[in-house]
Short mmCIF file of N, CA and C in Angstrom, two decimals:
data_model
loop_
_atom_site.label_atom_id
_atom_site.label_comp_id
_atom_site.label_asym_id
_atom_site.label_seq_id
_atom_site.Cartn_x
_atom_site.Cartn_y
_atom_site.Cartn_z
N MET A 1 0.82 -1.19 0.00
CA MET A 1 0.00 0.00 0.00
C MET A 1 0.87 1.26 0.00
N GLN A 2 2.04 1.17 0.56
CA GLN A 2 2.90 2.34 0.63
C GLN A 2 3.19 2.93 -0.74
N GLY A 3 3.35 2.07 -1.74
CA GLY A 3 3.63 2.54 -3.08
C GLY A 3 2.48 3.30 -3.70
N PHE A 4 1.24 2.93 -3.34
CA PHE A 4 0.08 3.60 -3.91
C PHE A 4 -0.18 4.96 -3.29
N ILE A 5 0.02 5.07 -1.99
CA ILE A 5 -0.27 6.34 -1.33
C ILE A 5 0.96 7.22 -1.19
N ARG A 6 2.11 6.68 -1.56
CA ARG A 6 3.39 7.40 -1.51
C ARG A 6 3.68 7.99 -0.13
N ARG A 7 3.35 7.21 0.87
CA ARG A 7 3.64 7.57 2.25
C ARG A 7 4.25 6.37 2.93
N ARG A 8 5.14 6.63 3.82
CA ARG A 8 5.79 5.54 4.55
C ARG A 8 5.24 5.53 5.96
N ILE A 9 4.64 4.41 6.36
CA ILE A 9 4.10 4.26 7.70
C ILE A 9 5.15 3.52 8.53
N PRO A 10 5.56 4.10 9.64
CA PRO A 10 6.58 3.45 10.46
C PRO A 10 6.13 2.06 10.92
N ILE A 11 7.11 1.16 11.04
CA ILE A 11 6.82 -0.23 11.39
C ILE A 11 6.12 -0.34 12.74
N TRP A 12 6.48 0.49 13.70
CA TRP A 12 5.86 0.39 15.02
C TRP A 12 4.39 0.79 14.98
N VAL A 13 4.03 1.73 14.09
CA VAL A 13 2.62 2.12 13.94
C VAL A 13 1.83 0.98 13.31
N ARG A 14 2.39 0.33 12.30
CA ARG A 14 1.73 -0.82 11.67
C ARG A 14 1.51 -1.94 12.68
N ARG A 15 2.51 -2.22 13.47
CA ARG A 15 2.38 -3.28 14.47
C ARG A 15 1.36 -2.92 15.53
N LEU A 16 1.35 -1.67 15.96
CA LEU A 16 0.39 -1.23 16.96
C LEU A 16 -1.04 -1.35 16.45
N VAL A 17 -1.25 -0.92 15.20
CA VAL A 17 -2.60 -0.97 14.62
C VAL A 17 -3.09 -2.41 14.48
N THR A 18 -2.21 -3.33 14.15
CA THR A 18 -2.64 -4.71 13.97
C THR A 18 -2.76 -5.46 15.29
N MET A 19 -1.99 -5.07 16.31
CA MET A 19 -2.03 -5.78 17.59
C MET A 19 -3.05 -5.20 18.56
N LEU A 20 -3.42 -3.95 18.38
CA LEU A 20 -4.31 -3.28 19.33
C LEU A 20 -5.66 -3.99 19.52
N PRO A 21 -6.35 -4.40 18.45
CA PRO A 21 -7.62 -5.10 18.68
C PRO A 21 -7.46 -6.37 19.52
N ALA A 22 -6.42 -7.14 19.27
CA ALA A 22 -6.20 -8.36 20.05
C ALA A 22 -5.90 -8.03 21.51
N LEU A 23 -5.13 -6.99 21.75
CA LEU A 23 -4.81 -6.60 23.11
C LEU A 23 -6.04 -6.10 23.85
N ILE A 24 -6.92 -5.41 23.15
CA ILE A 24 -8.18 -4.95 23.76
C ILE A 24 -9.05 -6.14 24.14
N VAL A 25 -9.16 -7.13 23.25
CA VAL A 25 -9.96 -8.33 23.53
C VAL A 25 -9.42 -9.04 24.76
N ILE A 26 -8.13 -9.19 24.83
CA ILE A 26 -7.51 -9.85 25.98
C ILE A 26 -7.69 -8.99 27.24
N GLY A 27 -7.51 -7.69 27.11
CA GLY A 27 -7.58 -6.79 28.25
C GLY A 27 -8.94 -6.72 28.90
N ILE A 28 -10.01 -6.76 28.10
CA ILE A 28 -11.35 -6.67 28.70
C ILE A 28 -11.92 -8.04 29.04
N GLY A 29 -11.18 -9.09 28.75
CA GLY A 29 -11.57 -10.42 29.20
C GLY A 29 -12.57 -11.16 28.34
N LEU A 30 -12.68 -10.80 27.08
CA LEU A 30 -13.57 -11.54 26.19
C LEU A 30 -12.96 -12.88 25.83
N ASN A 31 -13.83 -13.82 25.47
CA ASN A 31 -13.37 -15.13 25.02
C ASN A 31 -12.72 -14.95 23.64
N PRO A 32 -11.41 -15.19 23.53
CA PRO A 32 -10.73 -14.95 22.25
C PRO A 32 -11.27 -15.80 21.11
N THR A 33 -11.63 -17.04 21.39
CA THR A 33 -12.13 -17.92 20.33
C THR A 33 -13.47 -17.42 19.80
N ARG A 34 -14.37 -17.07 20.70
CA ARG A 34 -15.69 -16.56 20.30
C ARG A 34 -15.54 -15.24 19.54
N THR A 35 -14.66 -14.39 20.02
CA THR A 35 -14.42 -13.10 19.35
C THR A 35 -13.86 -13.31 17.94
N LEU A 36 -12.96 -14.26 17.78
CA LEU A 36 -12.41 -14.57 16.45
C LEU A 36 -13.50 -15.08 15.52
N ILE A 37 -14.36 -15.94 16.02
CA ILE A 37 -15.45 -16.48 15.19
C ILE A 37 -16.37 -15.36 14.75
N ILE A 38 -16.76 -14.49 15.68
CA ILE A 38 -17.66 -13.39 15.34
C ILE A 38 -16.99 -12.45 14.33
N SER A 39 -15.71 -12.18 14.50
CA SER A 39 -15.03 -11.30 13.55
C SER A 39 -15.00 -11.91 12.15
N GLN A 40 -14.84 -13.23 12.07
CA GLN A 40 -14.81 -13.88 10.76
C GLN A 40 -16.20 -13.91 10.13
N VAL A 41 -17.24 -14.03 10.95
CA VAL A 41 -18.61 -13.96 10.44
C VAL A 41 -18.86 -12.58 9.84
N VAL A 42 -18.45 -11.54 10.57
CA VAL A 42 -18.63 -10.17 10.08
C VAL A 42 -17.84 -9.96 8.78
N LEU A 43 -16.60 -10.42 8.74
CA LEU A 43 -15.78 -10.26 7.54
C LEU A 43 -16.35 -11.02 6.34
N SER A 44 -16.98 -12.16 6.59
CA SER A 44 -17.51 -12.96 5.48
C SER A 44 -18.66 -12.26 4.76
N PHE A 45 -19.29 -11.29 5.42
CA PHE A 45 -20.37 -10.57 4.77
C PHE A 45 -19.87 -9.56 3.75
N GLY A 46 -18.59 -9.30 3.72
CA GLY A 46 -18.03 -8.42 2.70
C GLY A 46 -18.01 -9.07 1.33
N ILE A 47 -17.98 -10.39 1.30
CA ILE A 47 -17.91 -11.11 0.02
C ILE A 47 -19.14 -10.87 -0.83
N PRO A 48 -20.37 -11.08 -0.32
CA PRO A 48 -21.54 -10.81 -1.18
C PRO A 48 -21.66 -9.34 -1.58
N PHE A 49 -21.24 -8.42 -0.69
CA PHE A 49 -21.33 -7.00 -1.03
C PHE A 49 -20.38 -6.62 -2.15
N ALA A 50 -19.37 -7.41 -2.39
CA ALA A 50 -18.49 -7.18 -3.53
C ALA A 50 -18.92 -8.02 -4.73
N LEU A 51 -19.38 -9.23 -4.47
CA LEU A 51 -19.68 -10.17 -5.54
C LEU A 51 -20.96 -9.81 -6.30
N ILE A 52 -22.00 -9.40 -5.60
CA ILE A 52 -23.28 -9.10 -6.26
C ILE A 52 -23.15 -7.91 -7.21
N PRO A 53 -22.57 -6.77 -6.78
CA PRO A 53 -22.38 -5.68 -7.76
C PRO A 53 -21.47 -6.07 -8.92
N LEU A 54 -20.46 -6.90 -8.64
CA LEU A 54 -19.57 -7.35 -9.71
C LEU A 54 -20.34 -8.12 -10.78
N VAL A 55 -21.21 -9.02 -10.36
CA VAL A 55 -22.03 -9.78 -11.31
C VAL A 55 -22.95 -8.84 -12.07
N MET A 56 -23.55 -7.89 -11.35
CA MET A 56 -24.47 -6.96 -12.00
C MET A 56 -23.74 -6.08 -13.03
N PHE A 57 -22.59 -5.54 -12.66
CA PHE A 57 -21.86 -4.66 -13.56
C PHE A 57 -21.34 -5.40 -14.79
N THR A 58 -20.83 -6.61 -14.60
CA THR A 58 -20.25 -7.34 -15.74
C THR A 58 -21.31 -7.92 -16.66
N SER A 59 -22.57 -7.84 -16.27
CA SER A 59 -23.63 -8.34 -17.15
C SER A 59 -24.28 -7.22 -17.97
N LYS A 60 -23.87 -5.98 -17.76
CA LYS A 60 -24.46 -4.85 -18.49
C LYS A 60 -23.60 -4.48 -19.70
N ARG A 61 -24.20 -4.63 -20.86
CA ARG A 61 -23.48 -4.34 -22.10
C ARG A 61 -23.13 -2.86 -22.24
N ASP A 62 -24.02 -1.97 -21.80
CA ASP A 62 -23.74 -0.53 -21.93
C ASP A 62 -22.57 -0.09 -21.04
N LEU A 63 -22.29 -0.86 -20.01
CA LEU A 63 -21.18 -0.54 -19.12
C LEU A 63 -19.88 -1.24 -19.56
N MET A 64 -20.00 -2.51 -19.96
CA MET A 64 -18.82 -3.33 -20.26
C MET A 64 -18.47 -3.37 -21.74
N GLY A 65 -19.40 -3.00 -22.60
CA GLY A 65 -19.13 -3.04 -24.04
C GLY A 65 -18.91 -4.46 -24.52
N GLY A 66 -17.83 -4.68 -25.24
CA GLY A 66 -17.53 -6.01 -25.79
C GLY A 66 -17.05 -7.01 -24.76
N LEU A 67 -16.76 -6.54 -23.56
CA LEU A 67 -16.26 -7.44 -22.52
C LEU A 67 -17.37 -7.95 -21.60
N VAL A 68 -18.61 -7.75 -22.00
CA VAL A 68 -19.75 -8.19 -21.18
C VAL A 68 -19.75 -9.72 -21.04
N ASN A 69 -20.18 -10.19 -19.88
CA ASN A 69 -20.28 -11.64 -19.67
C ASN A 69 -21.34 -12.25 -20.56
N ARG A 70 -21.09 -13.49 -20.96
CA ARG A 70 -22.13 -14.22 -21.68
C ARG A 70 -23.25 -14.58 -20.71
N ARG A 71 -24.40 -14.92 -21.24
CA ARG A 71 -25.56 -15.23 -20.42
C ARG A 71 -25.28 -16.39 -19.47
N ALA A 72 -24.61 -17.43 -19.95
CA ALA A 72 -24.32 -18.60 -19.11
C ALA A 72 -23.39 -18.21 -17.95
N THR A 73 -22.41 -17.37 -18.23
CA THR A 73 -21.50 -16.92 -17.17
C THR A 73 -22.25 -16.11 -16.12
N THR A 74 -23.15 -15.25 -16.56
CA THR A 74 -23.93 -14.43 -15.62
C THR A 74 -24.84 -15.32 -14.77
N ILE A 75 -25.46 -16.32 -15.36
CA ILE A 75 -26.33 -17.22 -14.61
C ILE A 75 -25.53 -18.00 -13.57
N ILE A 76 -24.40 -18.54 -13.97
CA ILE A 76 -23.56 -19.30 -13.04
C ILE A 76 -23.07 -18.39 -11.90
N ALA A 77 -22.63 -17.19 -12.25
CA ALA A 77 -22.15 -16.25 -11.23
C ALA A 77 -23.27 -15.84 -10.28
N THR A 78 -24.48 -15.67 -10.79
CA THR A 78 -25.62 -15.33 -9.95
C THR A 78 -25.94 -16.46 -8.98
N VAL A 79 -25.89 -17.69 -9.46
CA VAL A 79 -26.15 -18.85 -8.59
C VAL A 79 -25.07 -18.93 -7.51
N ILE A 80 -23.83 -18.74 -7.88
CA ILE A 80 -22.73 -18.80 -6.90
C ILE A 80 -22.88 -17.69 -5.86
N ALA A 81 -23.23 -16.48 -6.30
CA ALA A 81 -23.43 -15.37 -5.37
C ALA A 81 -24.59 -15.66 -4.43
N ALA A 82 -25.65 -16.27 -4.95
CA ALA A 82 -26.80 -16.62 -4.10
C ALA A 82 -26.43 -17.68 -3.08
N VAL A 83 -25.65 -18.68 -3.49
CA VAL A 83 -25.22 -19.74 -2.57
C VAL A 83 -24.33 -19.15 -1.47
N ILE A 84 -23.41 -18.30 -1.84
CA ILE A 84 -22.52 -17.67 -0.85
C ILE A 84 -23.33 -16.82 0.12
N SER A 85 -24.30 -16.06 -0.38
CA SER A 85 -25.14 -15.25 0.50
C SER A 85 -25.96 -16.13 1.43
N ALA A 86 -26.51 -17.21 0.92
CA ALA A 86 -27.29 -18.13 1.76
C ALA A 86 -26.41 -18.76 2.83
N LEU A 87 -25.21 -19.15 2.47
CA LEU A 87 -24.29 -19.72 3.46
C LEU A 87 -23.90 -18.70 4.53
N ASN A 88 -23.77 -17.44 4.12
CA ASN A 88 -23.48 -16.40 5.10
C ASN A 88 -24.64 -16.21 6.08
N PHE A 89 -25.87 -16.25 5.59
CA PHE A 89 -27.02 -16.14 6.49
C PHE A 89 -27.10 -17.35 7.41
N PHE A 90 -26.80 -18.53 6.89
CA PHE A 90 -26.76 -19.73 7.73
C PHE A 90 -25.67 -19.61 8.80
N LEU A 91 -24.51 -19.09 8.41
CA LEU A 91 -23.43 -18.89 9.36
C LEU A 91 -23.84 -17.90 10.45
N LEU A 92 -24.52 -16.83 10.08
CA LEU A 92 -25.01 -15.87 11.04
C LEU A 92 -26.01 -16.52 12.00
N TYR A 93 -26.91 -17.31 11.46
CA TYR A 93 -27.91 -18.01 12.30
C TYR A 93 -27.19 -18.96 13.28
N GLN A 94 -26.24 -19.73 12.80
CA GLN A 94 -25.55 -20.68 13.65
C GLN A 94 -24.72 -19.99 14.73
N THR A 95 -24.16 -18.84 14.41
CA THR A 95 -23.30 -18.14 15.35
C THR A 95 -24.09 -17.50 16.48
N PHE A 96 -25.23 -16.91 16.15
CA PHE A 96 -25.96 -16.15 17.16
C PHE A 96 -27.23 -16.82 17.67
N ALA A 97 -27.59 -17.96 17.16
CA ALA A 97 -28.82 -18.63 17.63
C ALA A 97 -28.52 -19.62 18.73
#
């Protein structure tokens, strides 16, 4: 990332930013395993939010021109996005129910 933003972040700041959430979890006495599971459930919801617009955008000829997905590719991608979204809802149900 440093090359894109043309800024150098000191190594101690990077380490602090990445270690701070774990130290807070330990410091306030939360169950680390449960906290890790919940964080992964939350992170997994980013996949459909990226995947669904990607399928929608790549299926529009006016946006993609000659690089538009074929109908079969769009159908397969839609099914995969739906399965991933359904699995995420199932994961949410299993985690909090």
